[in-house]
Each structure stands twice: as C-alpha cells, then as structure tokens.
Coordinates of C-alpha atoms and ligand atoms in Angstrom, one line a residue:
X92 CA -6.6 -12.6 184.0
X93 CA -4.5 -11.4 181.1
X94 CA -1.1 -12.3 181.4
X95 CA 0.7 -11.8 177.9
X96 CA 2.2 -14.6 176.3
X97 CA 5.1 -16.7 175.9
X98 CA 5.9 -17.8 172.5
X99 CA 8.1 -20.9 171.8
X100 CA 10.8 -18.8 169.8
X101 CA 10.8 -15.0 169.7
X102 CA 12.5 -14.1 166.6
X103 CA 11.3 -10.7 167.0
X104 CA 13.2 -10.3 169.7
X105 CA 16.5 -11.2 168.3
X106 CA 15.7 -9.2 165.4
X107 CA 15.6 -6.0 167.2
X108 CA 19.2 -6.3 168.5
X109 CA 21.0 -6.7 165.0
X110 CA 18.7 -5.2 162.8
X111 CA 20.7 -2.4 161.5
X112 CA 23.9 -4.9 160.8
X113 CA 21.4 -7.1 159.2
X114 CA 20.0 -4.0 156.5
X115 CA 24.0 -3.1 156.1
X116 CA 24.4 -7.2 154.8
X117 CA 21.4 -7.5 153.1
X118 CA 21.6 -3.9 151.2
X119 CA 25.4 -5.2 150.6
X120 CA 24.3 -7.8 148.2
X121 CA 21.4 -6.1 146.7
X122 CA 24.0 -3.3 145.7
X123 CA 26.1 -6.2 144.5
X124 CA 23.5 -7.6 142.4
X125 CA 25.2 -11.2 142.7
X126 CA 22.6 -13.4 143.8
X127 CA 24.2 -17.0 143.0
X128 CA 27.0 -18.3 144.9
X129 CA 30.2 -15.9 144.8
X130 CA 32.4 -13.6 148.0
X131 CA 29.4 -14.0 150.6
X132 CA 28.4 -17.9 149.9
X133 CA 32.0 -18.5 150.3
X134 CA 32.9 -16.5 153.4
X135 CA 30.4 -17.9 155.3
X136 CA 31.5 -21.5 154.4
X137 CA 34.9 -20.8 155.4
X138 CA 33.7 -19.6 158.6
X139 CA 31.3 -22.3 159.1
X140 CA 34.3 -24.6 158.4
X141 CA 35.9 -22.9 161.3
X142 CA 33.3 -23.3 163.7
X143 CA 32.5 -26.8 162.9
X144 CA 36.4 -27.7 163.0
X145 CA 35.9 -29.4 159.7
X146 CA 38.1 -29.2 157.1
X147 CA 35.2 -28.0 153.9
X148 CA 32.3 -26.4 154.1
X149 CA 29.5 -26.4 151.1
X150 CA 26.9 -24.1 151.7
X151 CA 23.4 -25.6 150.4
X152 CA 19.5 -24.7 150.3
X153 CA 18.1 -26.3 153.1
X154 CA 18.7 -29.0 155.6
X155 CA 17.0 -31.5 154.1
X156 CA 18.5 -30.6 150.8
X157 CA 22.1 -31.1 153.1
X158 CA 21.2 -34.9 153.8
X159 CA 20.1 -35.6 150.2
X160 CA 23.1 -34.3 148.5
X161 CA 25.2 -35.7 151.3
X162 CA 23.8 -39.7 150.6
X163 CA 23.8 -39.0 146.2
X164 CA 27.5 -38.1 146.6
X165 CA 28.4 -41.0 148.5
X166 CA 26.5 -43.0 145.9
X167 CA 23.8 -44.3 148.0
X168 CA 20.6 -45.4 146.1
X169 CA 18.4 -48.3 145.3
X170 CA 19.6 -51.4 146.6
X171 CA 21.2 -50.0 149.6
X172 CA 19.9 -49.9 153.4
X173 CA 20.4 -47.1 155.4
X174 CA 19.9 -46.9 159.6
X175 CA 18.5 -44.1 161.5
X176 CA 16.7 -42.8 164.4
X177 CA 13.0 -43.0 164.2
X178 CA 12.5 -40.1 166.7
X179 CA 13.3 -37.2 164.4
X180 CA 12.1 -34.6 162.0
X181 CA 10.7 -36.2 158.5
X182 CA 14.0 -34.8 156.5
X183 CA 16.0 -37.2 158.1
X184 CA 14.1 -40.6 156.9
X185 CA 12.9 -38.6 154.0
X186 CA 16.4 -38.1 152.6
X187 CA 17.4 -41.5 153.0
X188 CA 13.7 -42.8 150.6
X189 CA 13.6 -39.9 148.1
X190 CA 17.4 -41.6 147.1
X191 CA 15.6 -45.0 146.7
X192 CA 17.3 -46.5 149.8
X193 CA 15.4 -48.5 152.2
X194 CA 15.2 -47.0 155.3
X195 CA 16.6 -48.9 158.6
X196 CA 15.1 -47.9 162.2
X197 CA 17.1 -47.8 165.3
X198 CA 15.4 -47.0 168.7
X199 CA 17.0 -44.8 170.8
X200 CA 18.4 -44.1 174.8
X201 CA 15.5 -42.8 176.4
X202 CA 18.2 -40.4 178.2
X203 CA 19.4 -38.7 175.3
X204 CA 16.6 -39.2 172.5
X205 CA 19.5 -40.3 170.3
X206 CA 20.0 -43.3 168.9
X207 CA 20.8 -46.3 170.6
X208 CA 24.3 -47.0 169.0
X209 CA 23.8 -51.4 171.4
X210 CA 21.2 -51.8 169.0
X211 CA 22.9 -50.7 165.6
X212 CA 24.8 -54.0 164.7
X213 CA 22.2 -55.9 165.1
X214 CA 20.2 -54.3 162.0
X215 CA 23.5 -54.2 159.9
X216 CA 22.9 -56.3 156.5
X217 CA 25.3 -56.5 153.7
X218 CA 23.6 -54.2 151.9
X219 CA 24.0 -51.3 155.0
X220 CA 25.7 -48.5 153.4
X221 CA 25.5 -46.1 156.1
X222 CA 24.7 -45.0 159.4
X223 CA 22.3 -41.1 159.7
X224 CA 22.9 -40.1 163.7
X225 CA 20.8 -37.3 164.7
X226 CA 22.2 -34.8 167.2
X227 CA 18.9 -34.3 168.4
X228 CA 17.8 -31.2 170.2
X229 CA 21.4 -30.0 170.3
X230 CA 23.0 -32.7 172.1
X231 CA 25.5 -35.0 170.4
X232 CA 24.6 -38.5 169.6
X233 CA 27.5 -41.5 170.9
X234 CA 29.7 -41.1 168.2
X235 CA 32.3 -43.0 169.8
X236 CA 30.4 -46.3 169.7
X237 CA 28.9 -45.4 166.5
X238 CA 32.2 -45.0 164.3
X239 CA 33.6 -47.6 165.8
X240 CA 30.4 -50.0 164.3
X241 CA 30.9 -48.2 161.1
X242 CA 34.5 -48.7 160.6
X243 CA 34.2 -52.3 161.7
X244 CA 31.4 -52.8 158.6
X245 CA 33.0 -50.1 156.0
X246 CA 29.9 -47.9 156.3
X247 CA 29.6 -44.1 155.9
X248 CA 29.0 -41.9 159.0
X249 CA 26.3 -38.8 158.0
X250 CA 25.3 -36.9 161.0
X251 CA 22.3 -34.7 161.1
X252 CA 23.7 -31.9 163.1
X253 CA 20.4 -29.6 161.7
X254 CA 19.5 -29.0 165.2
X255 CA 23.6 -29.1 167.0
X256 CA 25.3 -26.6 165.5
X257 CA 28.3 -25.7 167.6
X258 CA 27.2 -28.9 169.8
X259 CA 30.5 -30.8 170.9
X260 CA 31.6 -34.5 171.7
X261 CA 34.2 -35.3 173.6
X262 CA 35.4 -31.8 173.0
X263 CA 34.8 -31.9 168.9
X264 CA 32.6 -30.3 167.0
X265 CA 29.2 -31.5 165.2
X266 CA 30.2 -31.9 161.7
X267 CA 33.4 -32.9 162.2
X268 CA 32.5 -36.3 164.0
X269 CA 31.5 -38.6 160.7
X270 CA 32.1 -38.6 157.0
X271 CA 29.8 -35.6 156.7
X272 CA 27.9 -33.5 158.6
X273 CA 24.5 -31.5 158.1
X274 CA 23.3 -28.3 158.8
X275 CA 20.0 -26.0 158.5
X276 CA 19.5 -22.9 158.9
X277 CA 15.6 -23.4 158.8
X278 CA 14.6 -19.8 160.5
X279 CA 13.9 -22.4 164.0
X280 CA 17.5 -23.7 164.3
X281 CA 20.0 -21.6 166.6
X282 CA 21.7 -20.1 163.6
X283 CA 18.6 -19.4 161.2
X284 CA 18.6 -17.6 158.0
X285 CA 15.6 -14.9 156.5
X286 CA 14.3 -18.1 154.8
X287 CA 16.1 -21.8 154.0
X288 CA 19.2 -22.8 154.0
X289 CA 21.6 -25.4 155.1
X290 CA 25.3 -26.5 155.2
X291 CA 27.2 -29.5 154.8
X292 CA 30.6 -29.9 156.3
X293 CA 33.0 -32.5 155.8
X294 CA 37.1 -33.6 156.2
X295 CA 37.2 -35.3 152.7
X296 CA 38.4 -33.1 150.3
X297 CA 37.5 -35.3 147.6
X298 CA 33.7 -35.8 149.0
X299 CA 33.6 -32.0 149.4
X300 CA 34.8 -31.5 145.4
X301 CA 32.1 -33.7 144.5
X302 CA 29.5 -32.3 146.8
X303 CA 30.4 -28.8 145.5
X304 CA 30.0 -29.8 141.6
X305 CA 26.8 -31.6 142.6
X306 CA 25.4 -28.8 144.1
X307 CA 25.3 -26.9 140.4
X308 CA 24.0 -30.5 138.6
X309 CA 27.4 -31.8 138.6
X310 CA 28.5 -29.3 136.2
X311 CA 32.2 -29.1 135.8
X312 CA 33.1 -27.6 133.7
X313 CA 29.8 -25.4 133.2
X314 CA 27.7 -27.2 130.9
X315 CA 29.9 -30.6 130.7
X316 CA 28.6 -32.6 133.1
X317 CA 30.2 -36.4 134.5
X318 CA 27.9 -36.8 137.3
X319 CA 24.1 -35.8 138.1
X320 CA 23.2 -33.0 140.5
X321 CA 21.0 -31.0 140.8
X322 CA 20.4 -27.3 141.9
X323 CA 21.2 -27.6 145.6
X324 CA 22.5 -23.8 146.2
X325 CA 22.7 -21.3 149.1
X326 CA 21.4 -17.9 148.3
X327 CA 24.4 -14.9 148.5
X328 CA 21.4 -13.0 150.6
X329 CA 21.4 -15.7 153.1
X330 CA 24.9 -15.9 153.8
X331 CA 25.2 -12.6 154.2
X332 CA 22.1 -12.6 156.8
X333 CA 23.9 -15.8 158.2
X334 CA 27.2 -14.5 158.5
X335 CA 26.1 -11.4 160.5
X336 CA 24.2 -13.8 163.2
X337 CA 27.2 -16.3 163.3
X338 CA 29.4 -13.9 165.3
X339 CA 26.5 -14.0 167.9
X340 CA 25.8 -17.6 168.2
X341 CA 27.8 -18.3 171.1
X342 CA 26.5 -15.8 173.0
X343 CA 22.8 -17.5 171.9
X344 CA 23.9 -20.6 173.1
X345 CA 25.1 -19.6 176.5
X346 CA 22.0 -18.0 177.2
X347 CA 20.6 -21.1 175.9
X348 CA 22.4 -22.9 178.2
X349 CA 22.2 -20.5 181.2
X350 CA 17.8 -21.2 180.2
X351 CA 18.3 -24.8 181.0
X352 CA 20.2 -25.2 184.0
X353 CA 17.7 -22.4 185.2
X354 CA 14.5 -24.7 184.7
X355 CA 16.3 -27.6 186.1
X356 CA 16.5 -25.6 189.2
X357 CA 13.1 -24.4 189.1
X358 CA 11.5 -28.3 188.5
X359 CA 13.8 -29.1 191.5
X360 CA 12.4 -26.7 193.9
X361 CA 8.6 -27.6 192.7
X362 CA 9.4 -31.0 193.3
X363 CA 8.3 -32.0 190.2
X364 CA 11.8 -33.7 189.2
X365 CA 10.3 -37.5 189.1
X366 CA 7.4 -38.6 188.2
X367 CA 5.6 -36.0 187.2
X368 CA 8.0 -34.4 185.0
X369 CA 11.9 -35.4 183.6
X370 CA 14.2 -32.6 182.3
X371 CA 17.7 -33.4 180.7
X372 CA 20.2 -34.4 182.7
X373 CA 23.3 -32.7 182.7
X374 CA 25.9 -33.5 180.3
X375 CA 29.7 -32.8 180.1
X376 CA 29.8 -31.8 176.5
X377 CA 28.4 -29.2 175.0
X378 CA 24.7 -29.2 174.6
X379 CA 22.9 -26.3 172.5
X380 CA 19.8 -27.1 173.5
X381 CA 18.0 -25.9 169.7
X382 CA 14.8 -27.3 171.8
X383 CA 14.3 -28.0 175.9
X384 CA 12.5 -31.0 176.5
X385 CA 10.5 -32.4 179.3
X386 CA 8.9 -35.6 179.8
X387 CA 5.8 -35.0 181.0
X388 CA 2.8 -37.3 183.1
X389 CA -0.2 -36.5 181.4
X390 CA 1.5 -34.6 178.8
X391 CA -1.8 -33.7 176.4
X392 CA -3.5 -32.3 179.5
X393 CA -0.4 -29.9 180.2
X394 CA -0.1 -28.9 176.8
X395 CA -3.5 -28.0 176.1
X396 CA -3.3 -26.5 180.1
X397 CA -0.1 -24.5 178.3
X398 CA -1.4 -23.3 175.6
X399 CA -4.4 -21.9 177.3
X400 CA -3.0 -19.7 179.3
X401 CA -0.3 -18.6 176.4
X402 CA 2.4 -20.1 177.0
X403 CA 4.3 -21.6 173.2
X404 CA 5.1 -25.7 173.6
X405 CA 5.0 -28.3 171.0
X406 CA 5.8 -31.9 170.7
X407 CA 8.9 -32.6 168.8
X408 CA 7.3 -35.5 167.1
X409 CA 4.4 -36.6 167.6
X410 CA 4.8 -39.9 165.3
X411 CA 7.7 -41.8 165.3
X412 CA 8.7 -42.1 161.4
X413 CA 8.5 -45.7 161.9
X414 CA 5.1 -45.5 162.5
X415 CA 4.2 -42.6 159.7
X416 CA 1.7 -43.6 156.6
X417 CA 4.8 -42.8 153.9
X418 CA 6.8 -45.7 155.8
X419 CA 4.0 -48.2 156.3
X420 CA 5.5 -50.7 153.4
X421 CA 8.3 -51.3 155.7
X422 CA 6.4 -53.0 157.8
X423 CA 7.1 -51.4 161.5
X424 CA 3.7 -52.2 164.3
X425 CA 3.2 -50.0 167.1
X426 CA 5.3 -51.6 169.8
X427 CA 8.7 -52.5 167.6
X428 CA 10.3 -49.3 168.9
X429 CA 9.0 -48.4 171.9
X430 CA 11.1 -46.1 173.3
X431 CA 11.1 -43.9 170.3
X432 CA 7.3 -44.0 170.7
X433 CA 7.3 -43.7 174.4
X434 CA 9.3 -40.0 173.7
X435 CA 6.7 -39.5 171.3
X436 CA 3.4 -39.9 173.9
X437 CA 5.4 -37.9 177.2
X438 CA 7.6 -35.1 175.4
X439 CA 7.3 -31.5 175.2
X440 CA 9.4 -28.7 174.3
X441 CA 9.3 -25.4 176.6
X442 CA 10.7 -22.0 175.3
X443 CA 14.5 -21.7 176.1
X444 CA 15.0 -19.0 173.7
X445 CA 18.0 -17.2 174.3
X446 CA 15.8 -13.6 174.7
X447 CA 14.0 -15.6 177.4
X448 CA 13.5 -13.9 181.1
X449 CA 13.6 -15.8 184.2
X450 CA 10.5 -14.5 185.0
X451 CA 8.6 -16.0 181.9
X452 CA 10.7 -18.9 183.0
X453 CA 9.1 -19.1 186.5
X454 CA 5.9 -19.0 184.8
X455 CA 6.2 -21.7 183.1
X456 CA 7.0 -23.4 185.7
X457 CA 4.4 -22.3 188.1
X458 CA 1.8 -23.1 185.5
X459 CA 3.1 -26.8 185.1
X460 CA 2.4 -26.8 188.7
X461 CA -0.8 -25.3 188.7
X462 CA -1.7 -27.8 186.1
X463 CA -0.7 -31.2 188.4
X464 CA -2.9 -29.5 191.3
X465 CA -5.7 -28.9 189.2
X466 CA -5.3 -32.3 187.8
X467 CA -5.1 -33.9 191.5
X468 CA -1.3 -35.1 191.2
X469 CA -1.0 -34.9 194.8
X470 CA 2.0 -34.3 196.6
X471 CA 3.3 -38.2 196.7
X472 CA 4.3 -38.0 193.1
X473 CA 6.3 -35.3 193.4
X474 CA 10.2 -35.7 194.5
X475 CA 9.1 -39.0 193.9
X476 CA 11.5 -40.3 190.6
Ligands
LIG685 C1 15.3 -28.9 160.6 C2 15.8 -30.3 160.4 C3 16.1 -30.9 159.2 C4 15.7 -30.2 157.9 O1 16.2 -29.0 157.7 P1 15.5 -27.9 156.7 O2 16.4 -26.8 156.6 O3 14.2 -27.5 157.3 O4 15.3 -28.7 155.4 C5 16.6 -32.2 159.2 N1 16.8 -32.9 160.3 C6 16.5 -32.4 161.5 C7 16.8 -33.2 162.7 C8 16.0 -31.1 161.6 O5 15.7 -30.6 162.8

C-alpha cells in the first residue's frame, strides 16, 4: 500500500504560489545592495505595526532574540523573578535565564494550554518584575485577568505572540495586549521568513526608542553608546521576503481556520470526540491555529501508528521546561505542575496547513481510527467524553 504522504507543514507548496513575487523582492535588495536595516526593514515594521494594532514596530533577528531584547530594555536581570508558562517552546524560559532572572513557572488551563492567569498571584514575590504569557498555538492567552494582576503589582506584561500573529482577544490584536509583544518569523510560524527573524511590537514610544537603539548595541549616536545592546537586527532580505507573504496571511489563516473546524467535524462523526481523542474547542476570538492540537489516548502508539503510514505529527513539547535538565537548580519534581505535564504525555499536533486538502484531512482522520481499532479501543469509548 503506497499512499504518499502528509507532511506536517508543506512550505513547498506555498512556495509555488508566490514564487515569482518572491524573486522580484529578493532580486530588489540584491540590486540594492543594502543589506542592514534601511526602506524594506522599515516598511515591513510599519506594516506589522498595522497589523498588530500597535503603535511601534522593531523588526529583530529571531524570536527568541524578540524576548531577550524585550526583558534587557525593561531592565530585567539578576535579582529579578520572572513568571511563565512551563508548556512552551525553550526561547520563552530561555530568554528569561540567559538575562540572569530566575525563572517562575505557572501551570496552565488544560482548555487552552495557556497559562492559568488563578494561579499567577500566588507565585508573585517582591522581586516579580514581570509576567511572559504565551499565545500558544495561536490562541490568545486571558489577558484580561492577567493585566489586571500585573497592574495591581506594577509588573511588566511581555507576551510571546511567536506562534499568534494576527491572533485576537476580545477583538485586539496580539501585540498590542501587554507592554510588548513578540514575534518570529522562524520559517514554522504562519508568517515565516527564508531563514530567522522576529518582531517586537509595542505602544510605548519610549520602550520602542530604546528597543530600537538596543538592537544596534545601544548605539546612539553611532559609536557613542549610553546603554548596552547588542546586534539584534532583521536582515533587509527578509523583510522584503516577509513583506511579500504578509499581504497573504489572512487568507493563510482562514484556510487555517476553515482546516480546523473541518477536523472537528470529522472527530465528531468518528465518534472519537471524548475519550479517545479532545480537539480545541471553539473560541469566539480569533484563533490562528500556528499548530492543531489533539489530545490523544495512547498518544505514543498513534504517533508512531502516524508516522508509519506517512502522515507528519509531532509533540509540541514533550518536556515541560519545568522539568528540563537546564532548569533542574530551580528545584521543580515531576508532579508540581501537572497539567502542563499532562499536555506534555497526551498532545499531538496534526497538519492544518493552509495548502491542506480535505481529503488528506479525512485521512488523517481515518487512520486515527484505524489505529483505536487495531489497538482494541472498542466502541464504548467513543462518544464517550
Ligand atoms: C518559535 C517560538 C519562539 C522563538 O522564535 P525563534 O524565531 O525560533 O527564535 C519563542 N516562543 C515561542 C512560543 C515559539 O513558538
């Protein structure tokens, strides 16, 4: 039986619809010949602004290189604590120790896989300095609850929006929800560049001036220097790359979208909605959905089921940051966060690229089945939540 394959992200495919515009950006610069910073680096930030309804834009080299500029410029460093979600990507507790802060851990609503803003207060210490939501997946975390705990305590709001951009909450944008927000456009993410890059969007004009002189070693003017930075730029060739794809990101995100109501209706009419498997419930605001997740029964049997017959999943994470080697000197046992580690045992991200056909959709689906009847999971289980 040779059925071909479903990858996880097909960045061929998008490729092949806006090659030519791409060629047209990308020979735009090289016949420029200005690599650092300038027109392009500037346009795009003006039109990421825009689209995050934020007030400043600084377009930076990565994600993760958003975060750590984002906590040096609000002066956050040895001494100070800093709380975040567990159930992440490294950057986002990696930021927060490569500054010399000691890293809090919140656990998070099982529902949403964001942090739990009930449990935030209670880990507040005088020495908190700020609070690092993560939008995970593309969904917005409770920002409501969560700036209301951080203007109650005088803390700093930075929101990792790397995997939400153009995600919404109660009808605003990621990025325009804390003090700053960050973006990357890691090749994965729903706006990716040819390589890294990343974004960090703020209202505070002076945070933004500071960000912006940090991102060139604090240099201001060149070569007289008040503050340390370091070299935190966004390459002219990837803004021009990023620009062109911008236009078709909403487009992306609708199909996207129209991906994962689609397998919610396909789980459904398995009966596989309960026990067996969980997909996301619906949510009023806008969801990107940079990954689809599933909680699965047995989920190391259905991936390895999965991958066998070439189907693309992964576990977005496997290991709790709580729970990672680099973080064992803060003293976290398996057990102190258990729904964070919960996610970690029973998730599993399915394709929901936007190139996606419902017919590689129904397979996946079908082979999830297969995989419960060949595993026994009789029929009790399912419709059964
Ligand atoms: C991708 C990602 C980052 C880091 O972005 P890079 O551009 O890869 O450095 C940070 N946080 C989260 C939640 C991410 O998904």
């Amino acid at each position: 039986m040779s059925q071909s394959k479903i990858p996880l992200l097909d960045l061929k495919a998008q490729y092949e619809t806006i090659k030519d515009e791409l060629a047209v950006a990308v020979s735009g610069v090289l016949e420029s010949q200005r690599f650092i910073l300038g027109p392009e680096v500037e346009a795009l930030e003006h039109e990421i602004a825009d689209y995050c309804q934020a007030a400043h834009c600084i377009g930076v080299s990565s994600g993760s290189d958003a975060l750590l500029i984002s906590l040096m410029a609000l002066d956050i460093g040895a001494g100070d604590e800093v709380i975040t979600s567990p159930y992440t990507f490294f950057a986002t507790g990696g930021a927060i120790a490569r500054v010399g802060a000691k890293v809090v851990f919140v656990d998070i609503d099982p529902q949403t896989f964001n942090i739990a803003p009930q449990q935030i207060e209670d880990r507040i210490t005088p020495r908190t300095k700020a609070i690092v939501p993560v939008h995970l997946y593309g969904q917005c975390a409770e920002m409501e609850p969560i700036n209301a705990i951080a203007a109650r305590h005088g803390l700093a709001v930075i929101e990792d929006a790397a995997q939400a951009l153009g995600a919404e909450y109660q009808g605003r944008r990621a990025g325009s929800l804390g003090t700053v927000g960050c973006f990357s456009f890691f090749p994965s993410k729903n706006l990716g560049a040819c390589g890294d890059g990343g974004a960090v969007t703020t209202n505070d004009g002076q945070l933004a001036d500071k960000i912006r002189c940090m991102r060139v070693h604090g240099s201001k003017p060149k070569y007289f220097h008040k503050i340390i930075g370091g070299n935190f730029r966004l390459d002219a060739l990837q803004a021009a790359v990023l620009r062109v794809k911008l236009k078709y990101l909403d487009r992306w995100t609708a199909d996207r979208q129209r991906n994962a109501a689609n397998y919610a209706k396909l789980f459904a009419a398995k009966g596989l909605d309960g026990a067996l498997a969980t997909t996301p419930q619906p949510v009023q605001d806008r969801h990107v959905f940079n990954q689809y997740i599933v909680r699965l029964s047995d989920r190391d049997r259905v991936q390895a089921y999965l991958k066998e017959q070439g189907i693309g999943c992964e576990i977005y994470y496997p290991v709790p940051l709580h729970l990672q080697d680099c973080f064992a000197d803060l003293g976290y046992q398996t057990g102190d966060l258990p729904r964070s580690e919960a996610a970690a045992n029973s998730t599993l991200a399915l394709p929901v690229y936007p190139e996606l056909s419902p017919a590689a959709q129904q397979r996946v689906v079908d082979e999830i089945d297969r995989c419960y009847e060949a595993l026994g999971k009789n029929t009790t289980l399912r419709h059964a939540a």
